[in-house]
Short mmCIF file of C-alpha atoms and ligand atoms in Angstrom, two decimals:
data_model
loop_
_atom_site.label_atom_id
_atom_site.label_comp_id
_atom_site.label_asym_id
_atom_site.label_seq_id
_atom_site.Cartn_x
_atom_site.Cartn_y
_atom_site.Cartn_z
CA MET A 503 -80.53 156.50 107.40
CA ALA A 504 -82.10 156.06 110.79
CA ALA A 505 -80.83 158.36 113.47
CA ALA A 506 -77.70 156.73 115.45
CA PRO A 507 -78.66 155.52 119.43
CA LYS A 508 -77.50 157.92 121.80
CA VAL A 509 -75.59 157.09 124.76
CA GLY A 510 -74.70 159.51 127.94
CA PHE A 511 -71.63 158.96 129.82
CA VAL A 512 -70.69 160.38 133.42
CA SER A 513 -66.83 159.83 133.97
CA LEU A 514 -65.72 159.76 138.26
CA GLY A 515 -62.79 158.97 139.65
CA CYS A 516 -59.18 158.54 139.79
CA PRO A 517 -56.92 158.95 136.10
CA LYS A 518 -57.53 154.84 135.89
CA ALA A 519 -61.39 155.04 135.90
CA LEU A 520 -60.47 157.95 133.04
CA VAL A 521 -59.05 155.52 130.97
CA ASP A 522 -61.43 153.02 131.34
CA SER A 523 -64.18 156.22 130.37
CA GLU A 524 -61.70 156.50 127.15
CA GLY A 525 -61.78 153.10 126.06
CA ILE A 526 -65.93 152.58 126.40
CA LEU A 527 -66.22 156.03 124.49
CA THR A 528 -64.16 155.13 121.86
CA ARG A 529 -65.69 151.60 121.47
CA LEU A 530 -69.49 153.60 121.42
CA ARG A 531 -68.02 155.58 118.93
CA ALA A 532 -66.47 153.06 116.75
CA GLU A 533 -69.64 150.85 116.49
CA GLY A 534 -71.42 153.46 115.68
CA TYR A 535 -73.35 154.92 118.94
CA ALA A 536 -73.39 158.98 119.00
CA ILE A 537 -72.30 160.55 122.53
CA SER A 538 -75.30 162.77 123.97
CA PRO A 539 -74.12 165.70 126.30
CA THR A 540 -77.36 165.88 128.39
CA TYR A 541 -79.60 163.19 129.60
CA ASP A 542 -82.68 163.76 128.40
CA ARG A 543 -81.65 163.21 124.88
CA ALA A 544 -79.63 160.10 125.76
CA ASP A 545 -81.20 156.79 125.26
CA LEU A 546 -79.38 155.31 127.88
CA VAL A 547 -76.62 156.68 130.36
CA VAL A 548 -73.32 155.01 131.20
CA VAL A 549 -71.89 155.96 134.78
CA ASN A 550 -68.60 154.74 135.39
CA THR A 551 -68.01 154.77 139.34
CA CYS A 552 -65.83 155.80 142.01
CA GLY A 553 -65.69 153.78 145.28
CA PHE A 554 -62.00 154.97 146.78
CA ILE A 555 -63.74 156.83 149.78
CA GLU A 556 -66.68 157.30 151.77
CA SER A 557 -67.43 160.66 149.62
CA ALA A 558 -66.28 159.41 146.55
CA MET A 559 -68.72 156.04 146.90
CA GLN A 560 -71.53 158.99 148.32
CA GLU A 561 -70.56 161.13 144.66
CA SER A 562 -71.09 158.03 142.93
CA LEU A 563 -74.02 156.83 144.34
CA ASP A 564 -75.63 160.44 144.00
CA ALA A 565 -74.63 160.53 140.37
CA ILE A 566 -76.81 157.24 139.75
CA GLY A 567 -79.68 158.64 141.03
CA GLU A 568 -79.38 161.88 139.06
CA ALA A 569 -78.87 159.91 135.79
CA LEU A 570 -82.10 157.85 136.81
CA GLU A 571 -84.31 160.53 137.57
CA GLU A 572 -83.27 162.40 134.51
CA ASN A 573 -83.40 159.62 132.58
CA GLY A 574 -84.34 156.44 133.73
CA ARG A 575 -82.37 154.07 131.81
CA VAL A 576 -78.60 153.46 133.69
CA ILE A 577 -75.45 151.18 133.31
CA VAL A 578 -73.49 151.23 136.26
CA THR A 579 -69.28 150.44 136.10
CA GLY A 580 -66.34 151.37 137.53
CA CYS A 581 -64.75 150.48 141.48
CA LEU A 582 -68.74 150.92 143.00
CA GLY A 583 -69.79 148.15 140.96
CA ALA A 584 -67.17 145.87 142.54
CA LYS A 585 -68.50 146.45 145.78
CA GLY A 586 -71.05 144.24 146.73
CA ASP A 587 -74.31 144.74 146.10
CA VAL A 588 -74.22 148.46 147.23
CA VAL A 589 -75.31 150.12 144.01
CA ARG A 590 -78.53 147.76 143.56
CA ARG A 591 -79.25 148.01 147.10
CA THR A 592 -79.14 152.16 146.57
CA HIS A 593 -80.47 152.37 143.12
CA PRO A 594 -82.30 148.68 142.42
CA LYS A 595 -83.72 150.37 138.97
CA VAL A 596 -80.18 150.08 137.21
CA LEU A 597 -80.25 148.25 134.14
CA ALA A 598 -76.78 146.83 134.62
CA VAL A 599 -73.57 146.85 137.22
CA THR A 600 -69.93 146.07 136.14
CA GLY A 601 -66.42 146.22 138.29
CA PRO A 602 -63.57 148.41 136.98
CA HIS A 603 -61.85 147.69 133.47
CA ALA A 604 -65.10 146.23 132.40
CA LEU A 605 -65.03 147.30 128.55
CA GLU A 606 -66.65 144.17 127.14
CA GLU A 607 -69.26 143.37 129.95
CA VAL A 608 -70.11 146.94 129.60
CA MET A 609 -70.28 146.60 125.93
CA THR A 610 -72.62 143.59 125.96
CA ALA A 611 -74.52 145.49 128.72
CA VAL A 612 -75.57 148.48 126.07
CA HIS A 613 -75.91 145.78 123.23
CA GLU A 614 -78.72 144.31 125.18
CA HIS A 615 -80.60 147.52 126.31
CA LEU A 616 -79.51 149.72 123.35
CA PRO A 617 -78.61 147.49 120.19
CA LYS A 618 -76.07 148.24 117.90
CA PRO A 619 -76.51 150.32 114.93
CA HIS A 620 -76.45 148.33 111.60
CA ASP A 621 -72.84 148.21 109.91
CA PRO A 622 -73.00 146.92 107.03
CA PHE A 623 -69.62 145.86 107.06
CA ALA A 624 -69.24 144.40 110.71
CA ASP A 625 -72.67 142.84 110.65
CA LEU A 626 -71.40 140.30 108.05
CA VAL A 627 -69.08 138.57 110.82
CA PRO A 628 -71.32 136.33 112.66
CA PRO A 629 -70.94 137.10 116.62
CA GLN A 630 -68.60 134.24 116.94
CA GLY A 631 -65.92 135.46 114.43
CA ILE A 632 -64.66 133.64 111.61
CA LYS A 633 -63.40 130.39 112.24
CA LEU A 634 -61.02 127.80 110.52
CA THR A 635 -62.33 124.83 112.72
CA PRO A 636 -65.21 122.60 111.43
CA ARG A 637 -68.32 123.79 112.78
CA HIS A 638 -68.25 121.42 115.97
CA TYR A 639 -65.93 122.47 117.51
CA ALA A 640 -63.35 125.62 118.28
CA TYR A 641 -60.31 126.50 120.42
CA LEU A 642 -60.75 129.13 122.89
CA LYS A 643 -57.87 131.05 123.30
CA ILE A 644 -58.10 132.37 127.15
CA SER A 645 -54.47 133.93 127.24
CA GLU A 646 -51.09 134.88 125.00
CA GLY A 647 -47.53 134.80 125.90
CA CYS A 648 -45.70 132.89 129.01
CA ASN A 649 -44.39 134.33 132.22
CA HIS A 650 -41.74 131.43 132.54
CA ARG A 651 -38.53 131.11 130.46
CA CYS A 652 -38.49 127.23 129.61
CA THR A 653 -34.59 127.32 128.14
CA PHE A 654 -35.76 125.08 125.01
CA CYS A 655 -38.33 127.63 124.20
CA ILE A 656 -38.26 131.07 122.41
CA ILE A 657 -41.96 131.92 122.92
CA PRO A 658 -41.99 134.48 125.94
CA SER A 659 -39.72 136.43 123.73
CA LEU A 660 -41.77 135.97 120.29
CA ARG A 661 -44.95 136.97 122.11
CA GLY A 662 -43.80 138.51 125.58
CA ASP A 663 -44.98 137.44 129.11
CA LEU A 664 -48.61 136.23 130.40
CA ALA A 665 -51.55 138.42 129.12
CA SER A 666 -54.86 136.78 130.50
CA ARG A 667 -57.91 137.72 128.63
CA PRO A 668 -61.02 138.82 131.18
CA ILE A 669 -62.73 136.05 132.34
CA GLY A 670 -66.09 137.49 131.22
CA GLU A 671 -64.94 138.13 127.32
CA VAL A 672 -63.75 134.46 127.21
CA MET A 673 -67.37 133.75 128.77
CA ARG A 674 -68.80 135.39 126.35
CA GLU A 675 -67.10 133.96 123.10
CA ALA A 676 -67.66 130.55 124.69
CA GLU A 677 -71.16 131.11 124.63
CA ASN A 678 -71.50 132.66 121.10
CA LEU A 679 -69.31 129.77 120.20
CA VAL A 680 -71.82 127.13 121.81
CA LYS A 681 -75.17 129.31 120.42
CA ALA A 682 -73.30 128.84 116.83
CA GLY A 683 -73.23 125.06 116.99
CA VAL A 684 -69.86 124.17 118.82
CA LYS A 685 -70.13 121.16 120.76
CA GLU A 686 -66.07 121.21 121.82
CA LEU A 687 -64.60 123.72 123.96
CA LEU A 688 -60.72 123.25 123.42
CA VAL A 689 -59.39 125.50 126.26
CA ILE A 690 -55.75 126.90 125.15
CA SER A 691 -52.91 129.21 125.76
CA GLN A 692 -49.40 128.55 126.70
CA ASP A 693 -49.84 127.88 130.05
CA THR A 694 -53.58 126.91 131.57
CA SER A 695 -52.92 126.30 134.56
CA ALA A 696 -51.30 130.62 135.24
CA TYR A 697 -54.79 132.32 133.76
CA GLY A 698 -55.39 134.99 135.25
CA VAL A 699 -52.14 135.56 137.63
CA ASP A 700 -51.42 138.74 135.56
CA LEU A 701 -54.64 140.06 135.99
CA LYS A 702 -54.68 139.35 140.05
CA TYR A 703 -57.03 137.06 139.44
CA ARG A 704 -59.28 140.06 139.11
CA THR A 705 -63.43 139.73 139.05
CA GLY A 706 -65.33 139.79 136.10
CA PHE A 707 -68.42 139.32 135.35
CA TRP A 708 -70.48 137.07 132.90
CA GLY A 709 -74.25 137.55 132.66
CA GLY A 710 -73.96 139.62 135.77
CA ARG A 711 -72.94 136.77 138.08
CA PRO A 712 -68.76 137.55 139.24
CA LEU A 713 -66.41 135.39 138.17
CA ARG A 714 -62.69 135.36 139.28
CA ALA A 715 -60.16 135.33 136.47
CA ARG A 716 -58.86 131.19 137.81
CA MET A 717 -58.31 128.19 136.00
CA GLY A 718 -60.60 126.58 138.47
CA ASP A 719 -63.79 129.11 138.27
CA LEU A 720 -62.89 129.14 134.41
CA ALA A 721 -63.17 125.29 133.98
CA LYS A 722 -66.33 125.34 136.51
CA ALA A 723 -68.29 128.01 134.51
CA LEU A 724 -67.45 126.52 131.00
CA GLY A 725 -68.56 123.65 132.22
CA GLU A 726 -72.03 125.22 133.08
CA LEU A 727 -72.34 125.34 128.99
CA GLY A 728 -73.48 121.83 128.29
CA VAL A 729 -71.00 121.13 126.14
CA TRP A 730 -67.83 119.32 125.80
CA VAL A 731 -64.73 121.22 127.68
CA ARG A 732 -61.45 120.03 127.07
CA LEU A 733 -58.07 121.32 128.98
CA HIS A 734 -54.90 122.18 127.01
CA TYR A 735 -51.26 122.94 128.53
CA VAL A 736 -52.30 122.67 131.95
CA TYR A 737 -48.87 122.49 134.30
CA PRO A 738 -48.92 120.33 137.04
CA TYR A 739 -49.31 123.19 139.88
CA PRO A 740 -50.94 121.93 143.10
CA HIS A 741 -54.34 124.13 142.26
CA VAL A 742 -54.31 121.93 139.10
CA ASP A 743 -55.96 119.18 141.47
CA GLU A 744 -59.13 121.64 142.10
CA VAL A 745 -60.01 120.97 138.48
CA ILE A 746 -60.01 117.07 138.32
CA PRO A 747 -63.32 116.66 140.52
CA LEU A 748 -64.91 118.97 138.09
CA MET A 749 -63.97 116.03 135.42
CA ALA A 750 -65.20 113.27 138.04
CA ASP A 751 -68.48 115.44 138.38
CA GLY A 752 -68.70 115.27 134.37
CA LYS A 753 -68.99 118.96 134.27
CA ILE A 754 -65.60 118.89 131.58
CA LEU A 755 -64.02 116.08 130.06
CA PRO A 756 -61.67 113.94 132.05
CA TYR A 757 -59.03 114.65 130.20
CA ILE A 758 -55.61 116.65 130.80
CA ASP A 759 -53.04 117.27 128.57
CA VAL A 760 -49.61 117.95 130.73
CA PRO A 761 -46.74 118.98 129.03
CA PHE A 762 -44.05 117.07 131.51
CA GLN A 763 -41.29 116.92 129.13
CA HIS A 764 -39.00 115.05 131.63
CA ALA A 765 -38.86 113.11 134.47
CA SER A 766 -35.23 113.67 135.53
CA ARG A 767 -35.20 116.63 138.45
CA ARG A 768 -31.76 117.96 136.56
CA ILE A 769 -33.24 118.00 133.26
CA LEU A 770 -36.10 119.60 134.22
CA LYS A 771 -33.81 122.25 136.25
CA LEU A 772 -31.82 122.69 132.90
CA MET A 773 -35.14 123.38 131.11
CA LYS A 774 -36.19 125.88 134.06
CA ARG A 775 -39.47 124.03 133.63
CA PRO A 776 -42.64 125.21 135.51
CA ALA A 777 -43.49 122.92 138.85
CA SER A 778 -40.51 121.30 138.08
CA GLY A 779 -39.81 120.19 141.59
CA GLU A 780 -43.23 118.50 142.08
CA ASN A 781 -43.88 115.00 142.30
CA ASN A 782 -45.76 114.50 139.39
CA LEU A 783 -46.02 110.75 139.73
CA GLY A 784 -47.93 111.06 143.10
CA ARG A 785 -49.91 113.94 141.45
CA ILE A 786 -51.25 111.72 138.59
CA ARG A 787 -51.65 108.79 140.72
CA ALA A 788 -54.22 111.32 143.11
CA TRP A 789 -55.75 112.58 139.55
CA ARG A 790 -56.81 109.07 138.89
CA ARG A 791 -58.23 108.33 142.60
CA ILE A 792 -60.19 111.16 142.14
CA CYS A 793 -61.09 111.10 138.55
CA PRO A 794 -60.18 106.97 137.39
CA ASP A 795 -61.04 107.61 133.76
CA ILE A 796 -58.98 110.58 133.13
CA THR A 797 -57.05 110.41 130.31
CA ILE A 798 -53.91 112.19 130.38
CA ARG A 799 -51.69 113.33 127.36
CA SER A 800 -48.33 114.72 127.69
CA THR A 801 -45.10 115.87 125.38
CA PHE A 802 -41.38 114.95 126.21
CA ILE A 803 -38.39 116.23 124.76
CA ALA A 804 -35.49 113.16 124.24
CA GLY A 805 -31.77 113.68 124.13
CA PHE A 806 -31.80 117.58 125.79
CA PRO A 807 -28.25 118.92 126.26
CA GLY A 808 -26.10 116.96 128.60
CA GLU A 809 -28.72 114.00 129.22
CA THR A 810 -27.01 110.90 130.59
CA GLU A 811 -28.35 107.40 129.47
CA GLY A 812 -29.08 107.07 132.96
CA GLU A 813 -31.60 110.47 132.97
CA PHE A 814 -33.13 108.99 129.78
CA ARG A 815 -33.85 105.75 131.30
CA GLU A 816 -35.30 107.62 134.42
CA LEU A 817 -38.31 109.04 131.57
CA LEU A 818 -38.52 105.69 130.51
CA ASP A 819 -39.11 104.48 134.01
CA PHE A 820 -41.52 107.09 134.49
CA LEU A 821 -43.62 106.39 131.40
CA GLU A 822 -43.78 102.96 133.18
CA GLU A 823 -44.86 103.93 136.26
CA ALA A 824 -47.34 107.07 135.14
CA GLU A 825 -48.71 104.77 132.31
CA LEU A 826 -50.17 107.96 130.65
CA ASP A 827 -52.60 107.30 127.76
CA ARG A 828 -51.52 109.14 125.30
CA VAL A 829 -47.51 110.85 124.52
CA GLY A 830 -45.92 113.00 121.87
CA CYS A 831 -42.07 112.65 121.89
CA PHE A 832 -39.55 115.28 120.21
CA ALA A 833 -35.75 114.51 120.03
CA TYR A 834 -34.16 117.86 121.04
CA SER A 835 -33.75 120.09 118.15
CA PRO A 836 -31.89 123.75 118.94
CA VAL A 837 -34.44 126.63 118.48
CA PRO A 838 -32.04 129.64 117.20
CA GLY A 839 -32.47 131.97 120.29
CA ALA A 840 -32.89 129.59 122.96
CA LYS A 841 -30.71 129.56 125.93
CA ALA A 842 -30.71 125.61 125.87
CA ASN A 843 -28.32 126.22 123.02
CA GLU A 844 -25.44 127.37 125.64
CA LEU A 845 -25.31 124.10 127.77
CA PRO A 846 -22.43 121.66 127.60
CA GLY A 847 -22.92 118.43 126.52
CA ALA A 848 -25.21 118.64 122.93
CA LEU A 849 -25.80 114.87 122.30
CA PRO A 850 -25.28 113.95 118.39
CA ASN A 851 -28.39 113.93 116.48
CA GLU A 852 -28.31 110.14 116.18
CA VAL A 853 -28.49 109.58 120.05
CA ARG A 854 -31.55 112.21 120.39
CA GLU A 855 -33.36 110.61 117.70
CA GLU A 856 -32.87 106.51 118.81
CA ARG A 857 -33.49 107.58 122.61
CA ARG A 858 -37.04 109.57 120.99
CA GLU A 859 -37.63 105.98 118.93
CA ARG A 860 -37.14 104.17 122.07
CA LEU A 861 -39.45 106.33 124.22
CA MET A 862 -42.30 105.73 121.71
CA ARG A 863 -41.64 102.65 121.14
CA LEU A 864 -42.44 101.57 125.02
CA GLN A 865 -45.09 104.08 124.98
CA GLU A 866 -47.13 102.40 122.02
CA LYS A 867 -47.28 99.45 124.32
CA ILE A 868 -48.50 101.92 127.33
CA SER A 869 -50.63 103.39 124.86
CA ALA A 870 -52.32 99.97 123.28
CA LYS A 871 -52.63 98.44 126.88
CA ARG A 872 -54.62 101.69 128.32
CA LEU A 873 -56.98 101.87 125.10
CA LYS A 874 -57.68 98.23 125.52
CA ARG A 875 -59.72 98.69 128.38
CA HIS A 876 -62.44 100.48 126.58
CA VAL A 877 -63.10 97.18 124.58
CA GLY A 878 -66.35 96.03 125.19
CA ARG A 879 -67.69 99.28 126.69
CA THR A 880 -70.35 101.98 125.43
CA ILE A 881 -69.15 105.18 124.97
CA LYS A 882 -70.23 108.86 124.11
CA VAL A 883 -68.59 109.92 120.50
CA LEU A 884 -68.72 113.32 118.54
CA VAL A 885 -68.40 112.42 114.54
CA ASP A 886 -65.99 114.62 112.75
CA GLU A 887 -66.02 112.92 109.14
CA VAL A 888 -68.43 110.88 107.43
CA SER A 889 -67.44 108.19 104.30
CA ALA A 890 -69.23 105.67 102.49
CA GLY A 891 -66.89 103.14 104.69
CA GLY A 892 -68.14 104.26 108.17
CA ALA A 893 -67.56 107.57 109.97
CA VAL A 894 -64.61 108.61 112.14
CA ALA A 895 -65.44 110.26 115.57
CA ARG A 896 -63.73 111.61 118.96
CA SER A 897 -64.28 110.14 122.23
CA SER A 898 -63.47 112.09 125.57
CA ALA A 899 -60.07 110.76 125.23
CA ASP A 900 -58.99 112.20 121.52
CA ALA A 901 -58.58 115.82 121.17
CA PRO A 902 -58.65 116.91 117.60
CA GLU A 903 -55.65 116.40 115.11
CA ILE A 904 -53.32 115.51 117.98
CA ASP A 905 -54.70 111.85 119.92
CA GLY A 906 -56.44 108.81 118.40
CA VAL A 907 -60.18 108.27 116.62
CA VAL A 908 -62.92 106.00 116.87
CA HIS A 909 -63.87 104.53 113.47
CA ILE A 910 -67.15 103.83 113.19
CA GLU A 911 -68.54 101.13 111.22
CA GLU A 912 -71.66 101.22 108.69
CA ALA A 913 -72.69 104.73 109.91
CA SER A 914 -73.16 106.75 106.94
CA LYS A 915 -76.13 108.37 108.30
CA LEU A 916 -74.28 110.34 110.73
CA LYS A 917 -73.31 113.84 109.93
CA PRO A 918 -70.34 115.54 111.25
CA GLY A 919 -70.82 117.33 114.74
CA ASP A 920 -73.59 114.32 115.33
CA TRP A 921 -73.15 112.89 119.05
CA ALA A 922 -73.41 108.81 119.10
CA GLN A 923 -73.32 106.39 121.57
CA VAL A 924 -70.76 103.52 120.30
CA MET A 925 -69.81 100.18 121.36
CA ILE A 926 -65.97 99.30 121.26
CA LEU A 927 -64.97 96.41 119.35
CA SER A 928 -61.26 96.64 119.23
CA SER A 929 -58.23 99.06 119.85
CA ASP A 930 -54.26 99.21 118.78
CA ALA A 931 -52.01 101.67 119.79
CA HIS A 932 -53.66 105.28 118.99
CA ASP A 933 -57.12 104.05 117.64
CA LEU A 934 -60.49 102.28 118.37
CA ARG A 935 -63.22 100.68 116.24
CA ALA A 936 -66.89 100.58 117.00
CA ARG A 937 -70.09 100.15 115.72
CA LEU A 938 -73.18 102.04 116.65
CA VAL A 939 -75.67 100.92 119.47
CA PRO A 940 -78.77 100.02 118.09
CA GLY A 941 -81.60 101.40 118.90
CA LYS A 942 -80.22 104.71 119.61
CA SER A 943 -81.54 107.51 117.66
CA LYS A 944 -79.35 110.26 116.63
CA ARG A 945 -81.79 112.63 118.34
CA SER A 946 -81.84 110.79 121.96
CA VAL A 947 -78.08 110.52 122.27
CA ALA A 948 -78.19 114.23 121.01
CA ALA A 949 -80.50 115.09 123.85
CA ARG A 950 -78.56 113.42 126.38
CA ALA A 951 -75.31 114.95 125.20
CA SER A 952 -76.40 118.31 125.82
S1 SF4 B 2102 -42.06 126.01 127.09
FE1 SF4 B 2102 -41.80 126.85 128.65
S2 SF4 B 2102 -41.18 129.15 127.99
FE2 SF4 B 2102 -42.14 128.36 126.54
S3 SF4 B 2102 -44.73 128.74 126.40
FE3 SF4 B 2102 -44.00 126.79 127.24
S4 SF4 B 2102 -43.92 127.47 129.87
FE4 SF4 B 2102 -43.88 129.42 128.51
#
């Protein structure tokens, strides 16, 4: 058996840096690397630095210099790495530099410069992990948990407070998915707009480039991967406006899934919804001014405890004004453990259901009107299924499983995961019918799509 590759390790700084070092060492050992006690027997050296005060910075720079002199192959991590380009200016020969608390970035650099020893079990798993979705689209989870306490929801008590994944880790997963053939990334979380709040928007690294853990920065970086990027569960905070120009410029899909849940201020307050004080109609109009083709999807709850007929009508008026493209609506249903169950004025089941039906009837007309504007247009679609009768595909306006589809006639030559250009022939309240645009080979279409 080949000898395990050896990594030397120098750990400087405070207890937080020590914990980071322990994390890196644990991972190195778990992946089969050996830890070398001397520079000369190591295949490369990781130096975890401190940048707290001048003397600590100097000590770190000296340690990097010593490792370069004794070994020559050095990866730098830790607080000094986060201080601009001071490491590279002093020691241009270092292999990679990351900031503190950057386990994934350090491991990526180690893998790049000292390949991981072969593990007959772990190596059976593809780099993008095991996916349950079709090969051409994948969900990209950017955080877990939620800091809000909506009264109808028990997710925070099940999954805890918001815990965002480091941006470098998210970007590497996205990159691996794209390398494995994924053409559409569906960004999910409980609250995508809050991404990075818990990390204090900490800077991470992707491809050696610093990136902040913020929704706008993440959307921009994902937009560079050349695939469809679709944002789900975005709450209408003012900073969401930053991603709309990315949609207008074609960097990410002009699609936003914003769970408004209601339109009445009083009900939204009772629900304790995030951004309940925002002027949502004003925001929607502003988004459409910047990106006229944006598809807006939302969900609502009808028959929340205490909802009056007047407040429900307010919601219907909102829908008529907002003309959202896609809407889902649930009749309020008490979840065991949810605070809303204690609110006075619970409505009978029939009233909740009747309101849900009224809402959906109204919305069907609105959705049908919105979809009709596509008739006669040529659009790009991503093919999901093919049968003898034709193909089922989706446009930028259709998220898998929850939105409508585009039925393409006579398209048996297409394969799932193909891009296609289609001319829209007709529409209903949910779906479009289309035919392939003649003379556009799949190859040329695919080239344009990437
Ligand atoms: S419904 Fe509210 S509390 Fe539940 S996950 Fe969404 S934002 Fe968080």
